[in-house]
Amino acid sequence: MIDSAHALAFMRAHHSFVVVGHKEPDGDCIASQLAAAALLRALGAEVTLHSAGPFDRPEIADFVGSFAATIPDARRQGTAAVIVDCSTPDRTGALGSRLAGLPCLVIDHHSAGEPFGDARFVDATAPSTTVLIQQLFDDAGVAFDADTARLMLFGVCTDTGFFRHLGRNSAPVFHAIARLVEHGTSTSEIYMMVYGCRELSARKLLAEMLSRTESHRDDRLLITWQTQADRDRLSAHQRGEDEVYRLLQTIKGNVVVVLIKEEGDLRFSVGLRSTTAVDVGAIAASFGGGGHRQAAGFDIAGTLDHVKTTVKTVLLPLVEAL
Ligand SMILES: [Mn+2]
């Protein structure tokens, strides 16, 4: 557990905050922003929440109304920034330029990236940023209510794939989770928040991605993709990416799963998931992206065939060497 004193000193030294997370927010990001705001308000500060969006993931869609898409000039006067779940400043997306010059506290759990901010509370061993926010509540001696407990459990559950990615050294995480449950939330409640909001069209898109999956080297490398045409044909607003990874990573012998998504004209995002054998965070970083050792991503331009060939050129030698 790392020392939170600098982070709490920063939180107490200012009285007005903008709380910002990363673009394309996920459950941990949104929950960390909301829980950090609750802590700051308990400490007596005035707080507003900001996100570059979009709120595409179905489990966070209901939160969109709590976040402003920009930071007006008037809001920048005399305020400090708390940036959560971001390993680099550019992860804040379009809000980045609005944060320039503000005193800044970074709360994060990513391993890669360039250290930034005037105060940092960063622990790459934490499974989610919400676990760090929970530590801040505890170290500040501030009690949290059931709504905040629910948010913090939501963050841990979404970032760990419902605990699937937690290893043998995770007992402290489960102790922390036990206290969240004591405060009035439950894993069944969070499960429905995450998985009780899917559309049938997204399941049909999932079927499409599964059936077209390319296997290389005895399933060690599995590659699939979705295009804008797929989403249009199926009227799929939800993309179902988490389930693609979850299902393909159950294939015996699989090491790396790649999901290529068309984001615009000749623009693709590449998502990578791996076992511990391959550091996909390093691969993503080499393409200007980021993430963790076992979950990472990057953006790339070109045709779908070009993107697939590029991915295979990098990954085939790595999985062959195993
Ligand atoms: Mn996170």
PDB file of C-alpha atoms and ligand atoms in Angstrom:
ATOM      1  CA  MET A   1       0.000   0.000   0.000  1.00  0.00           C
ATOM      2  CA  ILE A   2       1.511   3.347  -0.939  1.00  0.00           C
ATOM      3  CA  ASP A   3       1.430   6.561   1.023  1.00  0.00           C
ATOM      4  CA  SER A   4      -1.606   8.725   0.355  1.00  0.00           C
ATOM      5  CA  ALA A   5      -0.364  11.722   2.384  1.00  0.00           C
ATOM      6  CA  HIS A   6       0.547  13.851  -0.634  1.00  0.00           C
ATOM      7  CA  ALA A   7      -2.771  13.178  -2.329  1.00  0.00           C
ATOM      8  CA  LEU A   8      -4.771  14.067   0.790  1.00  0.00           C
ATOM      9  CA  ALA A   9      -2.652  17.181   1.378  1.00  0.00           C
ATOM     10  CA  PHE A  10      -3.441  18.260  -2.196  1.00  0.00           C
ATOM     11  CA  MET A  11      -7.153  17.600  -1.663  1.00  0.00           C
ATOM     12  CA  ARG A  12      -7.131  19.690   1.528  1.00  0.00           C
ATOM     13  CA  ALA A  13      -5.036  22.511   0.041  1.00  0.00           C
ATOM     14  CA  HIS A  14      -7.677  23.451  -2.556  1.00  0.00           C
ATOM     15  CA  HIS A  15     -11.361  24.230  -2.258  1.00  0.00           C
ATOM     16  CA  SER A  16     -12.549  23.923  -5.837  1.00  0.00           C
ATOM     17  CA  PHE A  17     -11.924  20.950  -8.141  1.00  0.00           C
ATOM     18  CA  VAL A  18     -12.617  19.695 -11.610  1.00  0.00           C
ATOM     19  CA  VAL A  19     -12.493  15.876 -11.598  1.00  0.00           C
ATOM     20  CA  VAL A  20     -11.512  14.378 -14.933  1.00  0.00           C
ATOM     21  CA  GLY A  21     -11.006  10.845 -16.273  1.00  0.00           C
ATOM     22  CA  HIS A  22      -9.968   9.370 -19.601  1.00  0.00           C
ATOM     23  CA  LYS A  23     -11.688   9.579 -22.974  1.00  0.00           C
ATOM     24  CA  GLU A  24     -13.786   6.535 -23.879  1.00  0.00           C
ATOM     25  CA  PRO A  25     -14.490   6.089 -20.170  1.00  0.00           C
ATOM     26  CA  ASP A  26     -15.046   2.684 -18.584  1.00  0.00           C
ATOM     27  CA  GLY A  27     -16.687   1.640 -15.337  1.00  0.00           C
ATOM     28  CA  ASP A  28     -13.580   2.165 -13.218  1.00  0.00           C
ATOM     29  CA  CYS A  29     -13.005   5.629 -14.660  1.00  0.00           C
ATOM     30  CA  ILE A  30     -16.569   6.853 -14.127  1.00  0.00           C
ATOM     31  CA  ALA A  31     -16.816   5.294 -10.667  1.00  0.00           C
ATOM     32  CA  SER A  32     -13.445   6.731  -9.635  1.00  0.00           C
ATOM     33  CA  GLN A  33     -14.491  10.212 -10.739  1.00  0.00           C
ATOM     34  CA  LEU A  34     -17.800  10.046  -8.868  1.00  0.00           C
ATOM     35  CA  ALA A  35     -16.248   8.541  -5.723  1.00  0.00           C
ATOM     36  CA  ALA A  36     -13.377  11.068  -5.757  1.00  0.00           C
ATOM     37  CA  ALA A  37     -15.963  13.842  -6.055  1.00  0.00           C
ATOM     38  CA  ALA A  38     -17.843  12.434  -3.049  1.00  0.00           C
ATOM     39  CA  LEU A  39     -14.636  12.438  -1.005  1.00  0.00           C
ATOM     40  CA  LEU A  40     -13.728  15.983  -2.042  1.00  0.00           C
ATOM     41  CA  ARG A  41     -17.227  17.223  -1.170  1.00  0.00           C
ATOM     42  CA  ALA A  42     -16.979  15.487   2.216  1.00  0.00           C
ATOM     43  CA  LEU A  43     -13.747  17.430   2.723  1.00  0.00           C
ATOM     44  CA  GLY A  44     -15.669  20.639   2.052  1.00  0.00           C
ATOM     45  CA  ALA A  45     -14.718  21.334  -1.564  1.00  0.00           C
ATOM     46  CA  GLU A  46     -16.819  22.425  -4.514  1.00  0.00           C
ATOM     47  CA  VAL A  47     -16.561  19.839  -7.327  1.00  0.00           C
ATOM     48  CA  THR A  48     -17.621  19.446 -10.940  1.00  0.00           C
ATOM     49  CA  LEU A  49     -17.188  16.329 -13.100  1.00  0.00           C
ATOM     50  CA  HIS A  50     -15.920  16.342 -16.680  1.00  0.00           C
ATOM     51  CA  SER A  51     -15.455  13.681 -19.343  1.00  0.00           C
ATOM     52  CA  ALA A  52     -14.486  13.797 -22.998  1.00  0.00           C
ATOM     53  CA  GLY A  53     -16.778  10.756 -23.539  1.00  0.00           C
ATOM     54  CA  PRO A  54     -18.248   9.093 -25.472  1.00  0.00           C
ATOM     55  CA  PHE A  55     -20.294   7.031 -23.017  1.00  0.00           C
ATOM     56  CA  ASP A  56     -20.465   4.082 -25.407  1.00  0.00           C
ATOM     57  CA  ARG A  57     -20.162   1.243 -22.928  1.00  0.00           C
ATOM     58  CA  PRO A  58     -23.679   0.157 -21.960  1.00  0.00           C
ATOM     59  CA  GLU A  59     -22.844  -0.203 -18.263  1.00  0.00           C
ATOM     60  CA  ILE A  60     -21.913   3.503 -17.971  1.00  0.00           C
ATOM     61  CA  ALA A  61     -24.541   5.012 -20.295  1.00  0.00           C
ATOM     62  CA  ASP A  62     -26.809   6.019 -17.401  1.00  0.00           C
ATOM     63  CA  PHE A  63     -24.051   8.169 -15.864  1.00  0.00           C
ATOM     64  CA  VAL A  64     -23.627  10.539 -18.804  1.00  0.00           C
ATOM     65  CA  GLY A  65     -25.795  13.254 -17.227  1.00  0.00           C
ATOM     66  CA  SER A  66     -23.370  13.706 -14.323  1.00  0.00           C
ATOM     67  CA  PHE A  67     -20.495  14.782 -16.574  1.00  0.00           C
ATOM     68  CA  ALA A  68     -19.820  17.970 -18.529  1.00  0.00           C
ATOM     69  CA  ALA A  69     -18.127  17.495 -21.901  1.00  0.00           C
ATOM     70  CA  THR A  70     -15.911  20.545 -21.496  1.00  0.00           C
ATOM     71  CA  ILE A  71     -14.439  22.842 -18.837  1.00  0.00           C
ATOM     72  CA  PRO A  72     -15.606  26.452 -19.367  1.00  0.00           C
ATOM     73  CA  ASP A  73     -13.121  29.295 -18.826  1.00  0.00           C
ATOM     74  CA  ALA A  74     -15.064  30.505 -15.792  1.00  0.00           C
ATOM     75  CA  ARG A  75     -14.669  27.083 -14.211  1.00  0.00           C
ATOM     76  CA  ARG A  76     -10.891  27.173 -14.604  1.00  0.00           C
ATOM     77  CA  GLN A  77     -10.480  30.199 -12.307  1.00  0.00           C
ATOM     78  CA  GLY A  78      -8.966  29.231  -8.963  1.00  0.00           C
ATOM     79  CA  THR A  79      -9.650  25.557  -9.402  1.00  0.00           C
ATOM     80  CA  ALA A  80      -7.468  22.458  -9.146  1.00  0.00           C
ATOM     81  CA  ALA A  81      -7.734  19.250 -11.164  1.00  0.00           C
ATOM     82  CA  VAL A  82      -7.973  15.656 -10.012  1.00  0.00           C
ATOM     83  CA  ILE A  83      -7.258  13.309 -12.919  1.00  0.00           C
ATOM     84  CA  VAL A  84      -8.159   9.655 -12.361  1.00  0.00           C
ATOM     85  CA  ASP A  85      -7.365   6.428 -14.235  1.00  0.00           C
ATOM     86  CA  CYS A  86      -5.030   8.149 -16.757  1.00  0.00           C
ATOM     87  CA  SER A  87      -1.413   7.088 -17.361  1.00  0.00           C
ATOM     88  CA  THR A  88      -0.662  10.031 -19.651  1.00  0.00           C
ATOM     89  CA  PRO A  89      -2.159  13.558 -19.939  1.00  0.00           C
ATOM     90  CA  ASP A  90      -3.423  12.900 -23.471  1.00  0.00           C
ATOM     91  CA  ARG A  91      -5.755  10.171 -22.123  1.00  0.00           C
ATOM     92  CA  THR A  92      -8.048  13.005 -21.012  1.00  0.00           C
ATOM     93  CA  GLY A  93      -8.816  13.555 -24.713  1.00  0.00           C
ATOM     94  CA  ALA A  94     -10.327  16.874 -25.723  1.00  0.00           C
ATOM     95  CA  LEU A  95     -10.216  18.088 -22.093  1.00  0.00           C
ATOM     96  CA  GLY A  96      -6.414  18.020 -22.048  1.00  0.00           C
ATOM     97  CA  SER A  97      -5.946  21.581 -23.287  1.00  0.00           C
ATOM     98  CA  ARG A  98      -8.498  22.829 -20.711  1.00  0.00           C
ATOM     99  CA  LEU A  99      -6.396  21.381 -17.887  1.00  0.00           C
ATOM    100  CA  ALA A 100      -3.161  23.173 -18.838  1.00  0.00           C
ATOM    101  CA  GLY A 101      -1.871  25.358 -16.030  1.00  0.00           C
ATOM    102  CA  LEU A 102      -4.164  23.945 -13.313  1.00  0.00           C
ATOM    103  CA  PRO A 103      -2.604  22.399 -10.192  1.00  0.00           C
ATOM    104  CA  CYS A 104      -3.092  18.690 -10.744  1.00  0.00           C
ATOM    105  CA  LEU A 105      -3.385  15.496  -8.667  1.00  0.00           C
ATOM    106  CA  VAL A 106      -3.164  12.171 -10.547  1.00  0.00           C
ATOM    107  CA  ILE A 107      -4.760   9.040  -9.070  1.00  0.00           C
ATOM    108  CA  ASP A 108      -4.048   5.975 -11.219  1.00  0.00           C
ATOM    109  CA  HIS A 109      -3.141   2.283 -11.363  1.00  0.00           C
ATOM    110  CA  HIS A 110      -1.596   1.920 -14.839  1.00  0.00           C
ATOM    111  CA  SER A 111       1.985   0.680 -15.163  1.00  0.00           C
ATOM    112  CA  ALA A 112       2.977   2.318 -18.444  1.00  0.00           C
ATOM    113  CA  GLY A 113       2.969   6.024 -19.167  1.00  0.00           C
ATOM    114  CA  GLU A 114       4.872   9.171 -18.348  1.00  0.00           C
ATOM    115  CA  PRO A 115       4.597  10.544 -14.797  1.00  0.00           C
ATOM    116  CA  PHE A 116       2.752  13.870 -14.789  1.00  0.00           C
ATOM    117  CA  GLY A 117       0.918  16.047 -12.277  1.00  0.00           C
ATOM    118  CA  ASP A 118       1.930  18.094  -9.232  1.00  0.00           C
ATOM    119  CA  ALA A 119       0.909  15.347  -6.831  1.00  0.00           C
ATOM    120  CA  ARG A 120       0.621  11.666  -7.669  1.00  0.00           C
ATOM    121  CA  PHE A 121      -1.109   8.741  -5.987  1.00  0.00           C
ATOM    122  CA  VAL A 122      -0.251   5.929  -8.379  1.00  0.00           C
ATOM    123  CA  ASP A 123      -0.041   2.231  -7.556  1.00  0.00           C
ATOM    124  CA  ALA A 124       0.375  -0.133 -10.491  1.00  0.00           C
ATOM    125  CA  THR A 125      -0.425  -3.116  -8.259  1.00  0.00           C
ATOM    126  CA  ALA A 126      -3.939  -1.809  -7.545  1.00  0.00           C
ATOM    127  CA  PRO A 127      -6.568  -3.681  -9.603  1.00  0.00           C
ATOM    128  CA  SER A 128      -8.642  -0.534 -10.126  1.00  0.00           C
ATOM    129  CA  THR A 129      -8.473   3.178  -9.445  1.00  0.00           C
ATOM    130  CA  THR A 130     -11.535   2.849  -7.197  1.00  0.00           C
ATOM    131  CA  VAL A 131      -9.450   0.725  -4.778  1.00  0.00           C
ATOM    132  CA  LEU A 132      -7.128   3.730  -4.438  1.00  0.00           C
ATOM    133  CA  ILE A 133     -10.078   6.078  -3.871  1.00  0.00           C
ATOM    134  CA  GLN A 134     -11.309   3.715  -1.150  1.00  0.00           C
ATOM    135  CA  GLN A 135      -7.882   3.934   0.493  1.00  0.00           C
ATOM    136  CA  LEU A 136      -8.113   7.739   0.354  1.00  0.00           C
ATOM    137  CA  PHE A 137     -11.493   7.643   2.154  1.00  0.00           C
ATOM    138  CA  ASP A 138      -9.962   5.401   4.827  1.00  0.00           C
ATOM    139  CA  ASP A 139      -6.761   7.404   5.235  1.00  0.00           C
ATOM    140  CA  ALA A 140      -8.732  10.659   5.386  1.00  0.00           C
ATOM    141  CA  GLY A 141     -11.002   9.160   8.059  1.00  0.00           C
ATOM    142  CA  VAL A 142     -14.072   9.925   5.933  1.00  0.00           C
ATOM    143  CA  ALA A 143     -16.989   7.479   5.898  1.00  0.00           C
ATOM    144  CA  PHE A 144     -18.613   6.594   2.538  1.00  0.00           C
ATOM    145  CA  ASP A 145     -22.289   5.885   1.971  1.00  0.00           C
ATOM    146  CA  ALA A 146     -23.967   2.989   0.138  1.00  0.00           C
ATOM    147  CA  ASP A 147     -24.017   4.863  -3.200  1.00  0.00           C
ATOM    148  CA  THR A 148     -20.265   5.427  -3.065  1.00  0.00           C
ATOM    149  CA  ALA A 149     -19.674   1.836  -1.930  1.00  0.00           C
ATOM    150  CA  ARG A 150     -21.678   0.656  -4.946  1.00  0.00           C
ATOM    151  CA  LEU A 151     -19.604   2.844  -7.293  1.00  0.00           C
ATOM    152  CA  MET A 152     -16.316   1.600  -5.866  1.00  0.00           C
ATOM    153  CA  LEU A 153     -17.383  -2.048  -6.169  1.00  0.00           C
ATOM    154  CA  PHE A 154     -18.523  -1.302  -9.738  1.00  0.00           C
ATOM    155  CA  GLY A 155     -14.997  -0.032 -10.505  1.00  0.00           C
ATOM    156  CA  VAL A 156     -13.250  -3.112  -9.126  1.00  0.00           C
ATOM    157  CA  CYS A 157     -15.665  -5.498 -10.838  1.00  0.00           C
ATOM    158  CA  THR A 158     -15.386  -3.861 -14.266  1.00  0.00           C
ATOM    159  CA  ASP A 159     -11.591  -3.527 -14.225  1.00  0.00           C
ATOM    160  CA  THR A 160     -10.963  -7.100 -12.989  1.00  0.00           C
ATOM    161  CA  GLY A 161     -13.496  -8.805 -15.260  1.00  0.00           C
ATOM    162  CA  PHE A 162     -15.459  -9.702 -12.150  1.00  0.00           C
ATOM    163  CA  PHE A 163     -12.365 -10.846 -10.269  1.00  0.00           C
ATOM    164  CA  ARG A 164     -11.131 -13.134 -13.060  1.00  0.00           C
ATOM    165  CA  HIS A 165      -7.857 -11.192 -13.354  1.00  0.00           C
ATOM    166  CA  LEU A 166      -6.987 -11.177  -9.649  1.00  0.00           C
ATOM    167  CA  GLY A 167      -4.026 -13.297  -8.576  1.00  0.00           C
ATOM    168  CA  ARG A 168      -2.869 -14.919  -5.366  1.00  0.00           C
ATOM    169  CA  ASN A 169      -1.729 -11.658  -3.801  1.00  0.00           C
ATOM    170  CA  SER A 170      -5.257 -10.238  -3.891  1.00  0.00           C
ATOM    171  CA  ALA A 171      -6.363 -10.871  -0.308  1.00  0.00           C
ATOM    172  CA  PRO A 172      -6.182  -7.120   0.549  1.00  0.00           C
ATOM    173  CA  VAL A 173      -8.483  -6.406  -2.394  1.00  0.00           C
ATOM    174  CA  PHE A 174     -11.058  -8.870  -1.097  1.00  0.00           C
ATOM    175  CA  HIS A 175     -10.808  -7.350   2.377  1.00  0.00           C
ATOM    176  CA  ALA A 176     -11.541  -3.966   0.805  1.00  0.00           C
ATOM    177  CA  ILE A 177     -14.446  -5.474  -1.167  1.00  0.00           C
ATOM    178  CA  ALA A 178     -15.852  -7.033   2.020  1.00  0.00           C
ATOM    179  CA  ARG A 179     -16.054  -3.568   3.537  1.00  0.00           C
ATOM    180  CA  LEU A 180     -17.875  -2.259   0.476  1.00  0.00           C
ATOM    181  CA  VAL A 181     -20.447  -5.047   0.873  1.00  0.00           C
ATOM    182  CA  GLU A 182     -20.769  -4.166   4.570  1.00  0.00           C
ATOM    183  CA  HIS A 183     -21.663  -0.632   3.473  1.00  0.00           C
ATOM    184  CA  GLY A 184     -24.702  -1.757   1.538  1.00  0.00           C
ATOM    185  CA  THR A 185     -23.802  -3.080  -1.917  1.00  0.00           C
ATOM    186  CA  SER A 186     -23.425  -6.570  -3.422  1.00  0.00           C
ATOM    187  CA  THR A 187     -21.775  -8.377  -6.302  1.00  0.00           C
ATOM    188  CA  SER A 188     -25.188  -9.498  -7.630  1.00  0.00           C
ATOM    189  CA  GLU A 189     -26.287  -5.853  -7.803  1.00  0.00           C
ATOM    190  CA  ILE A 190     -23.099  -4.907  -9.663  1.00  0.00           C
ATOM    191  CA  TYR A 191     -23.440  -7.880 -12.004  1.00  0.00           C
ATOM    192  CA  MET A 192     -26.839  -6.585 -13.136  1.00  0.00           C
ATOM    193  CA  MET A 193     -25.450  -3.048 -13.509  1.00  0.00           C
ATOM    194  CA  VAL A 194     -22.781  -4.404 -15.865  1.00  0.00           C
ATOM    195  CA  TYR A 195     -24.550  -7.238 -17.697  1.00  0.00           C
ATOM    196  CA  GLY A 196     -28.255  -6.501 -17.319  1.00  0.00           C
ATOM    197  CA  CYS A 197     -28.254  -3.758 -19.944  1.00  0.00           C
ATOM    198  CA  ARG A 198     -27.318  -5.459 -23.235  1.00  0.00           C
ATOM    199  CA  GLU A 199     -29.186  -5.375 -26.553  1.00  0.00           C
ATOM    200  CA  LEU A 200     -29.955  -8.377 -28.751  1.00  0.00           C
ATOM    201  CA  SER A 201     -28.299  -6.616 -31.715  1.00  0.00           C
ATOM    202  CA  ALA A 202     -25.041  -6.551 -29.745  1.00  0.00           C
ATOM    203  CA  ARG A 203     -25.317 -10.319 -29.223  1.00  0.00           C
ATOM    204  CA  LYS A 204     -25.754 -10.791 -32.973  1.00  0.00           C
ATOM    205  CA  LEU A 205     -22.667  -8.651 -33.563  1.00  0.00           C
ATOM    206  CA  LEU A 206     -20.837 -10.832 -31.049  1.00  0.00           C
ATOM    207  CA  ALA A 207     -21.895 -13.932 -32.997  1.00  0.00           C
ATOM    208  CA  GLU A 208     -20.492 -12.356 -36.155  1.00  0.00           C
ATOM    209  CA  MET A 209     -17.151 -11.598 -34.522  1.00  0.00           C
ATOM    210  CA  LEU A 210     -16.873 -15.096 -33.065  1.00  0.00           C
ATOM    211  CA  SER A 211     -17.722 -16.872 -36.308  1.00  0.00           C
ATOM    212  CA  ARG A 212     -15.145 -14.959 -38.363  1.00  0.00           C
ATOM    213  CA  THR A 213     -12.293 -15.333 -35.865  1.00  0.00           C
ATOM    214  CA  GLU A 214      -8.979 -16.199 -37.540  1.00  0.00           C
ATOM    215  CA  SER A 215      -6.831 -18.739 -35.731  1.00  0.00           C
ATOM    216  CA  HIS A 216      -3.049 -18.770 -36.012  1.00  0.00           C
ATOM    217  CA  ARG A 217      -0.531 -21.219 -34.535  1.00  0.00           C
ATOM    218  CA  ASP A 218      -2.990 -23.632 -32.941  1.00  0.00           C
ATOM    219  CA  ASP A 219      -5.218 -20.868 -31.509  1.00  0.00           C
ATOM    220  CA  ARG A 220      -2.303 -19.187 -29.743  1.00  0.00           C
ATOM    221  CA  LEU A 221      -3.178 -16.035 -31.702  1.00  0.00           C
ATOM    222  CA  LEU A 222      -6.857 -15.299 -32.395  1.00  0.00           C
ATOM    223  CA  ILE A 223      -7.855 -12.261 -34.462  1.00  0.00           C
ATOM    224  CA  THR A 224     -11.325 -10.928 -35.109  1.00  0.00           C
ATOM    225  CA  TRP A 225     -12.850  -7.631 -36.165  1.00  0.00           C
ATOM    226  CA  GLN A 226     -15.979  -5.507 -36.545  1.00  0.00           C
ATOM    227  CA  THR A 227     -16.655  -2.887 -39.196  1.00  0.00           C
ATOM    228  CA  GLN A 228     -19.021   0.047 -39.396  1.00  0.00           C
ATOM    229  CA  ALA A 229     -20.951  -1.939 -42.018  1.00  0.00           C
ATOM    230  CA  ASP A 230     -21.458  -4.750 -39.490  1.00  0.00           C
ATOM    231  CA  ARG A 231     -22.818  -2.336 -36.914  1.00  0.00           C
ATOM    232  CA  ASP A 232     -25.083  -0.672 -39.481  1.00  0.00           C
ATOM    233  CA  ARG A 233     -26.428  -3.968 -40.818  1.00  0.00           C
ATOM    234  CA  LEU A 234     -27.317  -5.205 -37.336  1.00  0.00           C
ATOM    235  CA  SER A 235     -28.323  -1.758 -35.984  1.00  0.00           C
ATOM    236  CA  ALA A 236     -25.902  -2.518 -33.172  1.00  0.00           C
ATOM    237  CA  HIS A 237     -25.156   0.467 -30.943  1.00  0.00           C
ATOM    238  CA  GLN A 238     -23.344  -1.634 -28.357  1.00  0.00           C
ATOM    239  CA  ARG A 239     -20.112  -3.221 -29.469  1.00  0.00           C
ATOM    240  CA  GLY A 240     -19.850  -6.272 -27.210  1.00  0.00           C
ATOM    241  CA  GLU A 241     -16.071  -6.195 -27.060  1.00  0.00           C
ATOM    242  CA  ASP A 242     -15.688  -7.411 -23.497  1.00  0.00           C
ATOM    243  CA  GLU A 243     -17.512 -10.637 -24.321  1.00  0.00           C
ATOM    244  CA  VAL A 244     -15.343 -11.240 -27.389  1.00  0.00           C
ATOM    245  CA  TYR A 245     -12.248 -11.240 -25.235  1.00  0.00           C
ATOM    246  CA  ARG A 246     -13.865 -13.229 -22.459  1.00  0.00           C
ATOM    247  CA  LEU A 247     -15.058 -15.985 -24.792  1.00  0.00           C
ATOM    248  CA  LEU A 248     -11.975 -16.200 -27.014  1.00  0.00           C
ATOM    249  CA  GLN A 249      -9.622 -16.225 -24.036  1.00  0.00           C
ATOM    250  CA  THR A 250     -11.271 -19.463 -22.918  1.00  0.00           C
ATOM    251  CA  ILE A 251      -9.932 -21.272 -26.023  1.00  0.00           C
ATOM    252  CA  LYS A 252      -7.398 -23.898 -24.961  1.00  0.00           C
ATOM    253  CA  GLY A 253      -3.849 -22.785 -25.708  1.00  0.00           C
ATOM    254  CA  ASN A 254      -4.772 -19.199 -26.528  1.00  0.00           C
ATOM    255  CA  VAL A 255      -2.147 -16.578 -25.673  1.00  0.00           C
ATOM    256  CA  VAL A 256      -3.275 -13.385 -27.423  1.00  0.00           C
ATOM    257  CA  VAL A 257      -6.699 -12.202 -28.598  1.00  0.00           C
ATOM    258  CA  VAL A 258      -6.893  -9.266 -31.009  1.00  0.00           C
ATOM    259  CA  LEU A 259     -10.061  -7.285 -31.711  1.00  0.00           C
ATOM    260  CA  ILE A 260      -9.846  -4.785 -34.561  1.00  0.00           C
ATOM    261  CA  LYS A 261     -12.656  -2.225 -34.741  1.00  0.00           C
ATOM    262  CA  GLU A 262     -13.313   0.188 -37.559  1.00  0.00           C
ATOM    263  CA  GLU A 263     -13.593   3.652 -36.006  1.00  0.00           C
ATOM    264  CA  GLY A 264     -13.822   5.768 -39.158  1.00  0.00           C
ATOM    265  CA  ASP A 265     -12.669   5.990 -42.753  1.00  0.00           C
ATOM    266  CA  LEU A 266      -9.428   3.929 -42.855  1.00  0.00           C
ATOM    267  CA  ARG A 267      -9.103   4.310 -39.085  1.00  0.00           C
ATOM    268  CA  PHE A 268      -9.083   1.345 -36.705  1.00  0.00           C
ATOM    269  CA  SER A 269      -8.588   0.668 -33.019  1.00  0.00           C
ATOM    270  CA  VAL A 270      -6.775  -2.510 -32.049  1.00  0.00           C
ATOM    271  CA  GLY A 271      -7.539  -4.133 -28.681  1.00  0.00           C
ATOM    272  CA  LEU A 272      -5.154  -6.742 -27.289  1.00  0.00           C
ATOM    273  CA  ARG A 273      -5.669  -9.244 -24.469  1.00  0.00           C
ATOM    274  CA  SER A 274      -3.046 -11.764 -23.411  1.00  0.00           C
ATOM    275  CA  THR A 275      -2.012 -14.317 -20.852  1.00  0.00           C
ATOM    276  CA  THR A 276       1.019 -13.391 -18.755  1.00  0.00           C
ATOM    277  CA  ALA A 277       3.292 -14.846 -21.475  1.00  0.00           C
ATOM    278  CA  VAL A 278       3.137 -11.798 -23.763  1.00  0.00           C
ATOM    279  CA  ASP A 279       3.314  -8.129 -22.692  1.00  0.00           C
ATOM    280  CA  VAL A 280       0.732  -6.532 -24.958  1.00  0.00           C
ATOM    281  CA  GLY A 281       1.126  -3.216 -23.097  1.00  0.00           C
ATOM    282  CA  ALA A 282       4.606  -2.912 -24.594  1.00  0.00           C
ATOM    283  CA  ILE A 283       3.283  -3.772 -28.059  1.00  0.00           C
ATOM    284  CA  ALA A 284       0.532  -1.172 -27.793  1.00  0.00           C
ATOM    285  CA  ALA A 285       3.048   1.410 -26.582  1.00  0.00           C
ATOM    286  CA  SER A 286       5.247   0.739 -29.632  1.00  0.00           C
ATOM    287  CA  PHE A 287       2.264   1.831 -31.761  1.00  0.00           C
ATOM    288  CA  GLY A 288       1.651   4.923 -29.641  1.00  0.00           C
ATOM    289  CA  GLY A 289      -1.094   3.303 -27.554  1.00  0.00           C
ATOM    290  CA  GLY A 290      -1.152   2.183 -23.952  1.00  0.00           C
ATOM    291  CA  GLY A 291      -2.627  -0.068 -21.303  1.00  0.00           C
ATOM    292  CA  HIS A 292      -1.543  -2.919 -19.103  1.00  0.00           C
ATOM    293  CA  ARG A 293       0.653  -5.990 -19.589  1.00  0.00           C
ATOM    294  CA  GLN A 294      -2.386  -8.188 -20.285  1.00  0.00           C
ATOM    295  CA  ALA A 295      -4.840  -5.643 -21.715  1.00  0.00           C
ATOM    296  CA  ALA A 296      -3.890  -2.805 -24.027  1.00  0.00           C
ATOM    297  CA  GLY A 297      -4.798  -1.032 -27.238  1.00  0.00           C
ATOM    298  CA  PHE A 298      -3.747   1.396 -29.920  1.00  0.00           C
ATOM    299  CA  ASP A 299      -5.126   3.272 -32.939  1.00  0.00           C
ATOM    300  CA  ILE A 300      -3.874   2.677 -36.472  1.00  0.00           C
ATOM    301  CA  ALA A 301      -4.646   3.975 -39.965  1.00  0.00           C
ATOM    302  CA  GLY A 302      -4.993   1.902 -43.140  1.00  0.00           C
ATOM    303  CA  THR A 303      -7.205  -0.761 -44.622  1.00  0.00           C
ATOM    304  CA  LEU A 304      -8.485  -3.678 -42.569  1.00  0.00           C
ATOM    305  CA  ASP A 305      -6.115  -6.023 -44.427  1.00  0.00           C
ATOM    306  CA  HIS A 306      -3.176  -3.736 -43.670  1.00  0.00           C
ATOM    307  CA  VAL A 307      -4.089  -3.655 -39.982  1.00  0.00           C
ATOM    308  CA  LYS A 308      -4.425  -7.453 -39.812  1.00  0.00           C
ATOM    309  CA  THR A 309      -1.075  -7.936 -41.556  1.00  0.00           C
ATOM    310  CA  THR A 310       0.617  -5.456 -39.210  1.00  0.00           C
ATOM    311  CA  VAL A 311      -0.783  -7.192 -36.143  1.00  0.00           C
ATOM    312  CA  LYS A 312       0.301 -10.629 -37.403  1.00  0.00           C
ATOM    313  CA  THR A 313       3.809  -9.394 -38.253  1.00  0.00           C
ATOM    314  CA  VAL A 314       4.309  -8.267 -34.671  1.00  0.00           C
ATOM    315  CA  LEU A 315       2.518 -11.039 -32.804  1.00  0.00           C
ATOM    316  CA  LEU A 316       3.244 -14.249 -34.730  1.00  0.00           C
ATOM    317  CA  PRO A 317       6.962 -14.345 -33.790  1.00  0.00           C
ATOM    318  CA  LEU A 318       6.039 -13.761 -30.136  1.00  0.00           C
ATOM    319  CA  VAL A 319       3.512 -16.590 -29.913  1.00  0.00           C
ATOM    320  CA  GLU A 320       5.738 -18.910 -31.980  1.00  0.00           C
ATOM    321  CA  ALA A 321       8.567 -18.419 -29.496  1.00  0.00           C
ATOM    322  CA  LEU A 322       6.444 -19.817 -26.655  1.00  0.00           C
TER     323      LEU A 322
HETATM  324 MN    MN B   1      -8.868   1.517 -14.380  1.00  0.00          MN
END
